[in-house]
mmCIF file of C-alpha atoms in Angstrom:
data_model
loop_
_atom_site.group_PDB
_atom_site.id
_atom_site.type_symbol
_atom_site.label_atom_id
_atom_site.label_comp_id
_atom_site.label_asym_id
_atom_site.label_seq_id
_atom_site.Cartn_x
_atom_site.Cartn_y
_atom_site.Cartn_z
ATOM 1 C CA ASN A 189 0.000 0.000 0.000
ATOM 2 C CA ALA A 190 1.941 3.016 -1.309
ATOM 3 C CA GLY A 191 -0.478 5.690 -0.079
ATOM 4 C CA VAL A 192 0.144 8.925 -1.986
ATOM 5 C CA THR A 193 2.822 8.851 -4.668
ATOM 6 C CA GLN A 194 4.178 11.925 -6.436
ATOM 7 C CA THR A 195 6.261 11.994 -9.599
ATOM 8 C CA PRO A 196 8.772 13.359 -10.310
ATOM 9 C CA LYS A 197 10.623 13.998 -7.056
ATOM 10 C CA PHE A 198 12.877 16.705 -8.492
ATOM 11 C CA ARG A 199 12.770 18.840 -11.604
ATOM 12 C CA VAL A 200 14.559 21.863 -12.966
ATOM 13 C CA LEU A 201 12.807 23.936 -15.593
ATOM 14 C CA LYS A 202 13.598 27.011 -17.593
ATOM 15 C CA THR A 203 11.274 29.991 -17.505
ATOM 16 C CA GLY A 204 8.442 29.501 -19.964
ATOM 17 C CA GLN A 205 8.607 25.716 -20.081
ATOM 18 C CA SER A 206 5.608 23.604 -19.208
ATOM 19 C CA MET A 207 5.312 20.467 -17.146
ATOM 20 C CA THR A 208 2.860 18.230 -15.316
ATOM 21 C CA LEU A 209 3.195 16.843 -11.824
ATOM 22 C CA LEU A 210 1.430 13.587 -11.171
ATOM 23 C CA CYS A 211 -0.178 12.488 -7.930
ATOM 24 C CA ALA A 212 -1.557 9.002 -7.460
ATOM 25 C CA GLN A 213 -3.310 7.535 -4.423
ATOM 26 C CA ASP A 214 -4.349 3.950 -3.794
ATOM 27 C CA MET A 215 -6.596 4.529 -0.775
ATOM 28 C CA ASN A 216 -9.806 5.153 -2.724
ATOM 29 C CA HIS A 217 -9.981 8.683 -1.359
ATOM 30 C CA GLU A 218 -12.548 11.055 -2.792
ATOM 31 C CA TYR A 219 -10.722 14.291 -2.058
ATOM 32 C CA MET A 220 -7.328 15.316 -3.399
ATOM 33 C CA TYR A 221 -5.244 18.466 -2.986
ATOM 34 C CA TRP A 222 -2.184 20.269 -4.287
ATOM 35 C CA TYR A 223 -0.171 22.513 -1.975
ATOM 36 C CA ARG A 224 3.001 24.484 -2.324
ATOM 37 C CA GLN A 225 5.408 24.880 0.563
ATOM 38 C CA ASP A 226 7.589 27.957 0.749
ATOM 39 C CA PRO A 227 9.934 29.051 3.563
ATOM 40 C CA GLY A 228 8.151 31.098 6.190
ATOM 41 C CA MET A 229 4.756 30.633 4.536
ATOM 42 C CA GLY A 230 3.756 27.125 5.488
ATOM 43 C CA LEU A 231 1.608 25.165 3.038
ATOM 44 C CA ARG A 232 -0.787 26.967 0.765
ATOM 45 C CA LEU A 233 -3.549 25.272 -1.175
ATOM 46 C CA ILE A 234 -3.314 25.610 -4.953
ATOM 47 C CA HIS A 235 -6.253 23.531 -6.214
ATOM 48 C CA TYR A 236 -8.319 20.692 -4.913
ATOM 49 C CA SER A 237 -10.842 18.108 -6.028
ATOM 50 C CA VAL A 238 -13.805 16.593 -4.213
ATOM 51 C CA GLY A 239 -14.281 13.767 -6.668
ATOM 52 C CA GLU A 240 -13.505 12.398 -10.098
ATOM 53 C CA GLY A 241 -14.099 15.001 -12.758
ATOM 54 C CA THR A 242 -14.247 17.928 -10.310
ATOM 55 C CA THR A 243 -11.695 20.622 -9.515
ATOM 56 C CA ALA A 244 -11.771 23.866 -7.548
ATOM 57 C CA LYS A 245 -9.434 26.745 -6.822
ATOM 58 C CA GLY A 246 -7.582 27.083 -3.585
ATOM 59 C CA GLU A 247 -5.707 29.995 -2.076
ATOM 60 C CA VAL A 248 -3.009 30.423 -4.779
ATOM 61 C CA PRO A 249 -4.343 28.994 -8.074
ATOM 62 C CA ASP A 250 -2.864 31.485 -10.565
ATOM 63 C CA GLY A 251 -0.415 29.971 -13.038
ATOM 64 C CA TYR A 252 -1.568 26.400 -12.384
ATOM 65 C CA ASN A 253 -4.159 24.065 -13.853
ATOM 66 C CA VAL A 254 -5.366 20.691 -12.617
ATOM 67 C CA SER A 255 -7.292 17.686 -13.843
ATOM 68 C CA ARG A 256 -8.914 14.735 -12.119
ATOM 69 C CA LEU A 257 -9.896 12.369 -14.918
ATOM 70 C CA LYS A 258 -9.528 9.311 -12.732
ATOM 71 C CA LYS A 259 -10.357 9.040 -9.055
ATOM 72 C CA GLN A 260 -6.882 7.901 -8.120
ATOM 73 C CA ASN A 261 -4.952 10.569 -10.037
ATOM 74 C CA PHE A 262 -4.675 14.331 -9.659
ATOM 75 C CA LEU A 263 -2.475 16.219 -12.106
ATOM 76 C CA LEU A 264 -0.986 19.655 -11.580
ATOM 77 C CA GLY A 265 0.120 21.551 -14.661
ATOM 78 C CA LEU A 266 2.310 24.577 -15.151
ATOM 79 C CA GLU A 267 1.682 25.967 -18.634
ATOM 80 C CA SER A 268 4.448 28.581 -18.614
ATOM 81 C CA ALA A 269 6.741 28.215 -15.639
ATOM 82 C CA ALA A 270 7.947 31.313 -13.788
ATOM 83 C CA PRO A 271 10.733 31.648 -11.186
ATOM 84 C CA SER A 272 8.068 32.521 -8.580
ATOM 85 C CA GLN A 273 6.808 28.963 -8.921
ATOM 86 C CA THR A 274 10.034 27.548 -7.531
ATOM 87 C CA SER A 275 8.782 25.613 -4.528
ATOM 88 C CA VAL A 276 8.151 22.214 -3.007
ATOM 89 C CA TYR A 277 4.812 20.825 -4.122
ATOM 90 C CA PHE A 278 2.832 18.412 -1.997
ATOM 91 C CA CYS A 279 -0.127 16.329 -2.977
ATOM 92 C CA ALA A 280 -2.574 15.047 -0.379
ATOM 93 C CA SER A 281 -5.768 13.009 -0.261
ATOM 94 C CA SER A 282 -8.524 12.296 2.214
ATOM 95 C CA PHE A 283 -11.760 10.320 2.489
ATOM 96 C CA GLY A 284 -13.776 13.446 2.986
ATOM 97 C CA GLN A 285 -14.864 15.832 5.644
ATOM 98 C CA PRO A 286 -13.406 16.139 8.242
ATOM 99 C CA GLN A 287 -10.925 13.320 7.838
ATOM 100 C CA PRO A 288 -7.140 13.836 8.042
ATOM 101 C CA GLN A 289 -5.222 14.353 4.848
ATOM 102 C CA HIS A 290 -2.471 11.974 3.764
ATOM 103 C CA PHE A 291 0.527 13.508 2.045
ATOM 104 C CA GLY A 292 2.994 12.465 -0.615
ATOM 105 C CA ASP A 293 6.768 12.912 -0.411
ATOM 106 C CA GLY A 294 6.754 16.149 -2.347
ATOM 107 C CA THR A 295 8.220 17.398 -5.619
ATOM 108 C CA ARG A 296 11.055 19.898 -5.470
ATOM 109 C CA LEU A 297 10.704 22.178 -8.485
ATOM 110 C CA SER A 298 13.251 24.818 -9.471
ATOM 111 C CA ILE A 299 12.603 27.281 -12.259
ATOM 112 C CA LEU A 300 15.556 29.171 -13.630
ATOM 113 C CA ALA B 76 -12.121 33.476 6.671
ATOM 114 C CA GLN B 77 -10.131 31.067 8.784
ATOM 115 C CA ARG B 78 -6.604 31.700 9.933
ATOM 116 C CA VAL B 79 -3.963 29.771 11.883
ATOM 117 C CA THR B 80 -1.116 31.508 13.661
ATOM 118 C CA GLN B 81 2.039 29.884 14.936
ATOM 119 C CA PRO B 82 3.994 32.729 16.499
ATOM 120 C CA GLU B 83 7.336 30.952 16.800
ATOM 121 C CA LYS B 84 9.389 30.110 13.729
ATOM 122 C CA LEU B 85 11.981 28.301 15.807
ATOM 123 C CA LEU B 86 11.827 26.756 19.247
ATOM 124 C CA SER B 87 14.979 25.377 20.787
ATOM 125 C CA VAL B 88 14.874 23.271 23.956
ATOM 126 C CA PHE B 89 17.183 20.928 25.773
ATOM 127 C CA LYS B 90 16.557 17.201 25.881
ATOM 128 C CA GLY B 91 14.291 16.368 28.811
ATOM 129 C CA ALA B 92 12.807 19.860 29.013
ATOM 130 C CA PRO B 93 9.074 20.500 28.502
ATOM 131 C CA VAL B 94 7.901 21.598 25.095
ATOM 132 C CA GLU B 95 4.977 23.822 24.135
ATOM 133 C CA LEU B 96 4.346 24.751 20.526
ATOM 134 C CA LYS B 97 1.775 27.503 20.269
ATOM 135 C CA CYS B 98 -1.123 27.593 17.851
ATOM 136 C CA ASN B 99 -3.928 30.143 17.738
ATOM 137 C CA TYR B 100 -6.756 30.171 15.259
ATOM 138 C CA SER B 101 -9.591 32.341 14.080
ATOM 139 C CA TYR B 102 -12.751 30.758 12.739
ATOM 140 C CA SER B 103 -16.362 31.687 13.314
ATOM 141 C CA GLY B 104 -17.712 28.127 13.555
ATOM 142 C CA SER B 105 -16.564 24.920 15.245
ATOM 143 C CA PRO B 106 -13.243 23.894 13.747
ATOM 144 C CA GLU B 107 -11.437 20.606 13.438
ATOM 145 C CA LEU B 108 -7.822 21.078 14.451
ATOM 146 C CA PHE B 109 -4.772 19.011 13.639
ATOM 147 C CA TRP B 110 -1.065 18.921 14.275
ATOM 148 C CA TYR B 111 1.112 17.637 11.448
ATOM 149 C CA VAL B 112 4.829 16.889 11.750
ATOM 150 C CA GLN B 113 7.490 16.870 9.056
ATOM 151 C CA TYR B 114 10.780 15.195 9.932
ATOM 152 C CA SER B 115 13.839 16.113 7.916
ATOM 153 C CA ARG B 116 13.284 15.273 4.230
ATOM 154 C CA GLN B 117 10.129 13.276 4.950
ATOM 155 C CA ARG B 118 6.511 13.786 4.074
ATOM 156 C CA LEU B 119 4.059 15.521 6.364
ATOM 157 C CA GLN B 120 2.308 13.105 8.647
ATOM 158 C CA LEU B 121 -0.548 13.517 11.029
ATOM 159 C CA LEU B 122 0.575 13.754 14.636
ATOM 160 C CA LEU B 123 -2.776 14.193 16.309
ATOM 161 C CA ARG B 124 -6.248 15.702 15.954
ATOM 162 C CA HIS B 125 -8.243 17.295 18.696
ATOM 163 C CA ILE B 126 -11.339 15.121 18.501
ATOM 164 C CA SER B 127 -9.403 11.914 19.103
ATOM 165 C CA ARG B 128 -7.916 13.208 22.373
ATOM 166 C CA GLU B 129 -4.998 10.839 21.909
ATOM 167 C CA SER B 130 -1.432 11.134 23.105
ATOM 168 C CA ILE B 131 0.922 10.386 20.235
ATOM 169 C CA LYS B 132 4.662 10.045 20.883
ATOM 170 C CA GLY B 133 4.030 11.727 24.230
ATOM 171 C CA PHE B 134 2.446 14.821 22.647
ATOM 172 C CA THR B 135 -0.945 16.151 23.638
ATOM 173 C CA ALA B 136 -2.980 19.136 22.512
ATOM 174 C CA ASP B 137 -6.086 20.606 24.048
ATOM 175 C CA LEU B 138 -8.549 22.744 22.188
ATOM 176 C CA ASN B 139 -9.323 25.893 24.158
ATOM 177 C CA LYS B 140 -12.289 27.528 22.461
ATOM 178 C CA GLY B 141 -12.250 30.483 24.822
ATOM 179 C CA GLU B 142 -8.666 31.369 23.902
ATOM 180 C CA THR B 143 -8.989 29.936 20.368
ATOM 181 C CA SER B 144 -5.815 27.966 20.926
ATOM 182 C CA PHE B 145 -4.589 24.445 20.240
ATOM 183 C CA HIS B 146 -1.131 24.332 21.752
ATOM 184 C CA LEU B 147 0.997 21.199 21.410
ATOM 185 C CA LYS B 148 2.720 19.982 24.556
ATOM 186 C CA LYS B 149 5.157 17.321 25.641
ATOM 187 C CA PRO B 150 6.533 17.020 29.169
ATOM 188 C CA PHE B 151 10.006 15.761 28.231
ATOM 189 C CA ALA B 152 11.554 16.520 24.846
ATOM 190 C CA GLN B 153 13.524 13.835 23.017
ATOM 191 C CA GLU B 154 16.157 14.320 20.343
ATOM 192 C CA GLU B 155 13.937 12.536 17.796
ATOM 193 C CA ASP B 156 11.257 15.188 18.298
ATOM 194 C CA SER B 157 13.328 17.651 16.261
ATOM 195 C CA ALA B 158 11.143 18.466 13.251
ATOM 196 C CA MET B 159 8.860 21.056 11.682
ATOM 197 C CA TYR B 160 5.421 21.165 13.249
ATOM 198 C CA TYR B 161 2.356 22.560 11.538
ATOM 199 C CA CYS B 162 -0.964 23.391 13.099
ATOM 200 C CA ALA B 163 -3.898 23.134 10.706
ATOM 201 C CA LEU B 164 -7.630 23.832 10.725
ATOM 202 C CA THR B 165 -10.584 22.654 8.703
ATOM 203 C CA PRO B 166 -14.235 23.583 9.224
ATOM 204 C CA GLY B 167 -15.992 21.015 11.361
ATOM 205 C CA GLY B 168 -19.059 19.149 10.260
ATOM 206 C CA LEU B 169 -20.324 18.693 6.738
ATOM 207 C CA THR B 170 -19.964 22.207 5.417
ATOM 208 C CA GLY B 171 -19.304 21.167 1.834
ATOM 209 C CA GLY B 172 -16.076 23.106 1.809
ATOM 210 C CA GLY B 173 -13.934 20.304 0.456
ATOM 211 C CA ASN B 174 -12.233 19.514 3.764
ATOM 212 C CA LYS B 175 -9.665 22.184 2.960
ATOM 213 C CA LEU B 176 -6.887 22.638 5.475
ATOM 214 C CA THR B 177 -5.546 26.029 6.472
ATOM 215 C CA PHE B 178 -2.020 25.674 7.777
ATOM 216 C CA GLY B 179 0.020 27.834 10.077
ATOM 217 C CA THR B 180 3.483 28.844 8.967
ATOM 218 C CA GLY B 181 5.081 26.125 11.078
ATOM 219 C CA THR B 182 7.450 25.954 14.043
ATOM 220 C CA GLN B 183 10.833 24.300 13.750
ATOM 221 C CA LEU B 184 11.534 22.418 16.977
ATOM 222 C CA LYS B 185 15.162 21.768 17.759
ATOM 223 C CA VAL B 186 15.981 19.526 20.691
ATOM 224 C CA GLU B 187 19.534 19.969 21.881
ATOM 225 C CA LEU B 188 21.527 17.532 23.919
#
């Protein structure tokens, strides 16, 4: 039982490049989330999903898009990467409200 | 809007000393509160939640609605407790809000020998 798996673990991009971060969970959770973690700012919610085929904006959604085509996967896309998006990205999932969230190992993304 | 405040960025204590990590929140309804811990280069993991009233790894936290606080305490710090600790809040009950967590900015606990 892997829990929440994020790929890739590390990535370096150039400004303007695009990429997709993949999150997969094997716990049959309905809810999934993408956060970014920056020094001194804690974790901030980017987008989330309350079920297959649904997405919603979080606190800092600008510059990101998401898709939840399958229940177990939640993709985070950067269409045109900017240096301000250099961060550690965490995916999480939960059964629903108000259950604890389970986190992945994170993706360290650097944009030059 | 909900908000979580952790006033200390860094807390340094000696091994065997008591630990208290402060967390204050603002929310108009009845919140669900959690403490998450992140050990060096590991994923965030749930430490405890207020409704379970458990003691995990010797840590406890009591929800004080009057002071809107959820401080994390441990009577005797151990070296392995060194980590980043995050307090987090989600609206209680079935509010349809997506179970979104609002995190504090975190407190780095350093236990010195």
